[in-house]
JSON list of C-alpha atoms in Angstrom, two decimals:
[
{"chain": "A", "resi": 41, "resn": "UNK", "atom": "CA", "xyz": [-8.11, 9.81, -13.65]},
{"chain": "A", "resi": 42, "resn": "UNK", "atom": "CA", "xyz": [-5.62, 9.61, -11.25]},
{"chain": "A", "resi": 43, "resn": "UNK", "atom": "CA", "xyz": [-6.03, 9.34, -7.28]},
{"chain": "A", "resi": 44, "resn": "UNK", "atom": "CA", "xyz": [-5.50, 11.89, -5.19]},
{"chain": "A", "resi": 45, "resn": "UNK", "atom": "CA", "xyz": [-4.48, 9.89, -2.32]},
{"chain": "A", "resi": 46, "resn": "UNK", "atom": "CA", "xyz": [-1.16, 7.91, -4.39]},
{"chain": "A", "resi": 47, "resn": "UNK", "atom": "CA", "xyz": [1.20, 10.92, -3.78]},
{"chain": "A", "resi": 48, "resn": "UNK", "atom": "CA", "xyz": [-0.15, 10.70, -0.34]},
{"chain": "A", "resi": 49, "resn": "UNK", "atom": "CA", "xyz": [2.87, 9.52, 2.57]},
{"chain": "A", "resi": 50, "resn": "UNK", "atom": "CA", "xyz": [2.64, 5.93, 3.66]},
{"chain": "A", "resi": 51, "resn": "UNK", "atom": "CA", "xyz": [1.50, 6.89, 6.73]},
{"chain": "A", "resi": 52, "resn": "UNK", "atom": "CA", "xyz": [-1.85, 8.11, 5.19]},
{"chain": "A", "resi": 53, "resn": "UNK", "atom": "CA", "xyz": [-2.89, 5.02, 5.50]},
{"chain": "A", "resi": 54, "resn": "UNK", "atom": "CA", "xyz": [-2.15, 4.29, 9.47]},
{"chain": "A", "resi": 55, "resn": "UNK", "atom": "CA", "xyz": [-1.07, 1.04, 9.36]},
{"chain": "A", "resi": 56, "resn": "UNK", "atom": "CA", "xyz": [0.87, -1.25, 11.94]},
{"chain": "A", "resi": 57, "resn": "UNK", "atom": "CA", "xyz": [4.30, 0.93, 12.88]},
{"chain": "A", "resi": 58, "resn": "UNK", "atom": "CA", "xyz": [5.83, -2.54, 12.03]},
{"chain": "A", "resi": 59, "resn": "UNK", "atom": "CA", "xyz": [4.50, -2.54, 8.28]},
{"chain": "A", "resi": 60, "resn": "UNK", "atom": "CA", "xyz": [5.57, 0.67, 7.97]},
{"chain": "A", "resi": 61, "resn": "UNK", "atom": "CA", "xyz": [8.91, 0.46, 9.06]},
{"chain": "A", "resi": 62, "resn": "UNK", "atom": "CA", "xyz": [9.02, -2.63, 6.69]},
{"chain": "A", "resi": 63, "resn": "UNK", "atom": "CA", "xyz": [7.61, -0.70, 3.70]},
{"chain": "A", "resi": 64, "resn": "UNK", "atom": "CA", "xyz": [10.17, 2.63, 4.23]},
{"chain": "A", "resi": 65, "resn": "UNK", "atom": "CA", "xyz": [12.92, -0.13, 5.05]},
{"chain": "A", "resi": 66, "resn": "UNK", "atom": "CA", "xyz": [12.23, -1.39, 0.87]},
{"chain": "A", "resi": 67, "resn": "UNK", "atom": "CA", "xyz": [11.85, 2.73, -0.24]},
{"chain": "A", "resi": 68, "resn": "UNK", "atom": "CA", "xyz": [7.88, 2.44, -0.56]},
{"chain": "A", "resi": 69, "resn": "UNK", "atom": "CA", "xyz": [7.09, 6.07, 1.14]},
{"chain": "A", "resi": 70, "resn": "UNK", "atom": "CA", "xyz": [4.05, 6.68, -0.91]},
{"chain": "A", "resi": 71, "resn": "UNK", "atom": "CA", "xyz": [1.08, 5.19, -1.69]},
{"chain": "A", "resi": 72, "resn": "UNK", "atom": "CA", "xyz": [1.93, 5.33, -5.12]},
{"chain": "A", "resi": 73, "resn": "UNK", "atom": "CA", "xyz": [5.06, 3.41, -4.34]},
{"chain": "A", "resi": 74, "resn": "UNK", "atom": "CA", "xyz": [2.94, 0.37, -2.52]},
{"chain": "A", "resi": 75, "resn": "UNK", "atom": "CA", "xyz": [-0.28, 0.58, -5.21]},
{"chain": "A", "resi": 76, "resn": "UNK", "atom": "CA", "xyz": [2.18, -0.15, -7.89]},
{"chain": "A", "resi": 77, "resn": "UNK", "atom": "CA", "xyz": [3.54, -3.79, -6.11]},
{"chain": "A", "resi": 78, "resn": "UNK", "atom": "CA", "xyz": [1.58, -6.66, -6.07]},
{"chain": "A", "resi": 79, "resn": "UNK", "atom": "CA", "xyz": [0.76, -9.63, -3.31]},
{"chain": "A", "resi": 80, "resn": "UNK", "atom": "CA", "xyz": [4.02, -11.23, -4.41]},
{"chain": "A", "resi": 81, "resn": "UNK", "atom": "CA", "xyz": [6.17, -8.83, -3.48]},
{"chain": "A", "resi": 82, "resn": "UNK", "atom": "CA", "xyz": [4.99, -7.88, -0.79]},
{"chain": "A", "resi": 83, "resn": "UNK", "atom": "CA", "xyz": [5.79, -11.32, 0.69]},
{"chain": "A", "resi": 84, "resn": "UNK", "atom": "CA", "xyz": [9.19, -10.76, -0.22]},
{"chain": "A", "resi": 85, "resn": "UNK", "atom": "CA", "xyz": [9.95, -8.03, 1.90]},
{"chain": "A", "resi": 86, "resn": "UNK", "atom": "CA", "xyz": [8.86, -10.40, 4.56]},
{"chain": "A", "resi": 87, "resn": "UNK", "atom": "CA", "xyz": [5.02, -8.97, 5.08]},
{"chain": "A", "resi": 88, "resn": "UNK", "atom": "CA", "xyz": [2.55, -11.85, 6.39]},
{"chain": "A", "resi": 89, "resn": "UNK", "atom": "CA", "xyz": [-0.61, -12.46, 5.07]},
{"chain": "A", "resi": 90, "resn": "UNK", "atom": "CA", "xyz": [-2.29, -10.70, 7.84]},
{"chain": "A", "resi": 91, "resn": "UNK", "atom": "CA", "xyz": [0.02, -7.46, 7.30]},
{"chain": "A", "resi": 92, "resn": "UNK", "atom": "CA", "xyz": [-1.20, -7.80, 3.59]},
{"chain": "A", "resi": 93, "resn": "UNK", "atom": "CA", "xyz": [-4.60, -7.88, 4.12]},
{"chain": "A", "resi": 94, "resn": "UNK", "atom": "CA", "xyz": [-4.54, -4.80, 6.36]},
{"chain": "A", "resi": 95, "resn": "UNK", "atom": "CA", "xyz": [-3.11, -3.09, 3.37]},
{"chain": "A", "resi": 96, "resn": "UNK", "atom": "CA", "xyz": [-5.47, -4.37, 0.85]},
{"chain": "A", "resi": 97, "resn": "UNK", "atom": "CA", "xyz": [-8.25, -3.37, 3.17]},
{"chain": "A", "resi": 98, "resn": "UNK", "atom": "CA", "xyz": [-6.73, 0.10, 3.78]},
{"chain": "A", "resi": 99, "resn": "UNK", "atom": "CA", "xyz": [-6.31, 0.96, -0.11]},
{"chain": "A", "resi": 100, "resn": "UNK", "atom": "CA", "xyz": [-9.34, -0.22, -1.12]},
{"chain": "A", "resi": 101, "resn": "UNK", "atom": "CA", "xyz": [-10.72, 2.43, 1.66]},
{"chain": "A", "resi": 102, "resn": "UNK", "atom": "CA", "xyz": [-8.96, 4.46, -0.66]},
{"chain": "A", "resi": 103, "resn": "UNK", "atom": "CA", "xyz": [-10.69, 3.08, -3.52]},
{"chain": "A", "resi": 104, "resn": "UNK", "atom": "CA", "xyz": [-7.72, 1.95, -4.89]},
{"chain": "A", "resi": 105, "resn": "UNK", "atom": "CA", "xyz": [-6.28, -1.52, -4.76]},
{"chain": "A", "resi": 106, "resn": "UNK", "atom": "CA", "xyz": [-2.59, -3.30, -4.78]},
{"chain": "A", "resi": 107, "resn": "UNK", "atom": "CA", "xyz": [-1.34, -3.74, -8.52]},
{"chain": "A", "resi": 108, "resn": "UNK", "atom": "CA", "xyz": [-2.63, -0.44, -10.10]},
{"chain": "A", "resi": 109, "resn": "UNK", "atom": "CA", "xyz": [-6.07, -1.56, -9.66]},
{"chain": "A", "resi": 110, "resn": "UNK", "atom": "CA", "xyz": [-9.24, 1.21, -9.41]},
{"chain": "A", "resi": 111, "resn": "UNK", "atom": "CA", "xyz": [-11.88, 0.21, -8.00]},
{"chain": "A", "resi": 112, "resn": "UNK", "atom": "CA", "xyz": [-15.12, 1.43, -9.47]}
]
């Protein structure tokens, strides 16, 4: 079953204008495009832990997670 919200824009989510800028700089423009990555690269587009975390805690909102992960 697949989410409705992973063809969703990035900006679904409302994160910092600073992680999203950072996300569309690295072509992630849907959530699809950021579910699909994992913690470590993440930190190599030069996201902080922090700027992590508020995604993690956004998707799983979502009830989806980083690193094609459903949660149940």
């Amino acid at each position: 079953m697949r989410s409705k919200y992973l063809d969703e824009d990035i900006s679904y989510l409302k994160l910092n204008n600073n992680i999203i800028d950072i996300l569309k700089e690295h072509n992630i423009l849907k959530v699809h495009d950021l579910w699909i990555l994992n913690r470590k690269a993440l930190k190599s587009f030069g996201l902080s832990d922090s700027d992590i975390k508020q995604i993690i805690i956004k998707l799983e909102l979502l009830g989806i997670d980083l690193n094609k992960k459903r949660i149940k």
